[in-house]
Coordinates of C-alpha atoms in Angstrom, one line a residue:
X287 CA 23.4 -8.8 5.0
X288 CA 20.4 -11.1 4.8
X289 CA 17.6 -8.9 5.6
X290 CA 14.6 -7.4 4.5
X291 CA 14.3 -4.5 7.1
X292 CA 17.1 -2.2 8.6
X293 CA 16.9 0.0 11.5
X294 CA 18.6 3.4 11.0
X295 CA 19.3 6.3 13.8
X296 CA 18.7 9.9 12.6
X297 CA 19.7 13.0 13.6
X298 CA 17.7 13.3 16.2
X299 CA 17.9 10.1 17.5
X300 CA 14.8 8.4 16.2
X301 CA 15.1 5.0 15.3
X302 CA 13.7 4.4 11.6
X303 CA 12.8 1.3 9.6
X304 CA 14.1 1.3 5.8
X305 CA 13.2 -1.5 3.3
X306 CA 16.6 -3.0 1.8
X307 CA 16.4 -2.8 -1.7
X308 CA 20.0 -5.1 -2.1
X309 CA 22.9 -5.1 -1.3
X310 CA 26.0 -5.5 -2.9
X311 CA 30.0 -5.8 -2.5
X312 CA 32.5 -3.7 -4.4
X313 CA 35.3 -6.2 -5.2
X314 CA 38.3 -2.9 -5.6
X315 CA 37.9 -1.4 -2.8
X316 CA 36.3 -4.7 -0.2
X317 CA 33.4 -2.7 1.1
X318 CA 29.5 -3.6 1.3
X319 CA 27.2 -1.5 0.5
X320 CA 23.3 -1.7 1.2
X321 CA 20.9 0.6 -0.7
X322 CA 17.4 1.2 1.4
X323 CA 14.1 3.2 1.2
X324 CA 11.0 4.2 3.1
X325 CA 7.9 1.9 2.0
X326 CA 5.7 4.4 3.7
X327 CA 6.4 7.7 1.1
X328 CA 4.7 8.3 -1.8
X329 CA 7.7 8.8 -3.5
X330 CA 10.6 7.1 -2.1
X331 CA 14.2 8.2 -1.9
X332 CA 16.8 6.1 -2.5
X333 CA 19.7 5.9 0.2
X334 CA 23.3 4.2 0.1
X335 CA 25.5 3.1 3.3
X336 CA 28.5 1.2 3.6
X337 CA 28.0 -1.8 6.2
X338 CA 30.0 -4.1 8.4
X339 CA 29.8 -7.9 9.3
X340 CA 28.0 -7.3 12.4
X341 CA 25.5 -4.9 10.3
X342 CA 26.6 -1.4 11.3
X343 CA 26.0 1.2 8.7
X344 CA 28.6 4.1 8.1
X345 CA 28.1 6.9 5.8
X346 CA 29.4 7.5 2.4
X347 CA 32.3 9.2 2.0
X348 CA 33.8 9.8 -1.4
X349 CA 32.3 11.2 -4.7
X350 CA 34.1 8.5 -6.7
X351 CA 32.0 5.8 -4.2
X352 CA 28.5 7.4 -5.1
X353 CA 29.0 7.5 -8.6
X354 CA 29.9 3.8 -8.2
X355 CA 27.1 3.7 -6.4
X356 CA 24.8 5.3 -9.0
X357 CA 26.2 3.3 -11.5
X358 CA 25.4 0.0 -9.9
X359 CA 21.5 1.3 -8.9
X360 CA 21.2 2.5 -12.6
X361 CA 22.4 -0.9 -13.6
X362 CA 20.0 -2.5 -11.0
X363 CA 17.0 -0.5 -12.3
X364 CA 17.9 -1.7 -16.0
X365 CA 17.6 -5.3 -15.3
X366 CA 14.4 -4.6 -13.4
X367 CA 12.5 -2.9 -16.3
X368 CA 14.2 -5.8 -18.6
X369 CA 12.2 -8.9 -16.3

């Protein structure tokens, strides 16, 4: 997924834009992940998906893929305070 910007459907049907913060493949397991946030709050939240070739997003399932997840943002944060 080579994008800046993703489209995601709520709830309620509303279409929102995210910025992609990266992206990223888990090599056990074969899925992609993209992680994604809202430049327009103050104080963004972070969210995960799991994404397909043709770039449709599917939720999260497992507790064992967030704290992969986590692990891999935590990591990503690291390197960004190192630079």
């Amino acid at each position: 997924m080579d994008v800046e910007k993703i489209q995601v459907i709520d709830d309620d049907g509303n279409e929102l834009e995210f910025e992609v913060l990266f992206t990223f493949e888990n090599d056990e397991n074969g899925k992609k992940y993209v992680l994604y946030y809202d430049a327009n709050e103050e104080e963004p939240q972070v969210y995960s998906s799991i994404y397909d070739e043709d770039g449709h997003l599917y939720p999260v399932d497992t507790p064992e893929e967030w704290d992969m997840i986590e692990e891999v943002f935590n990591s990503f944060i690291a390197q960004d305070e190192e630079e």
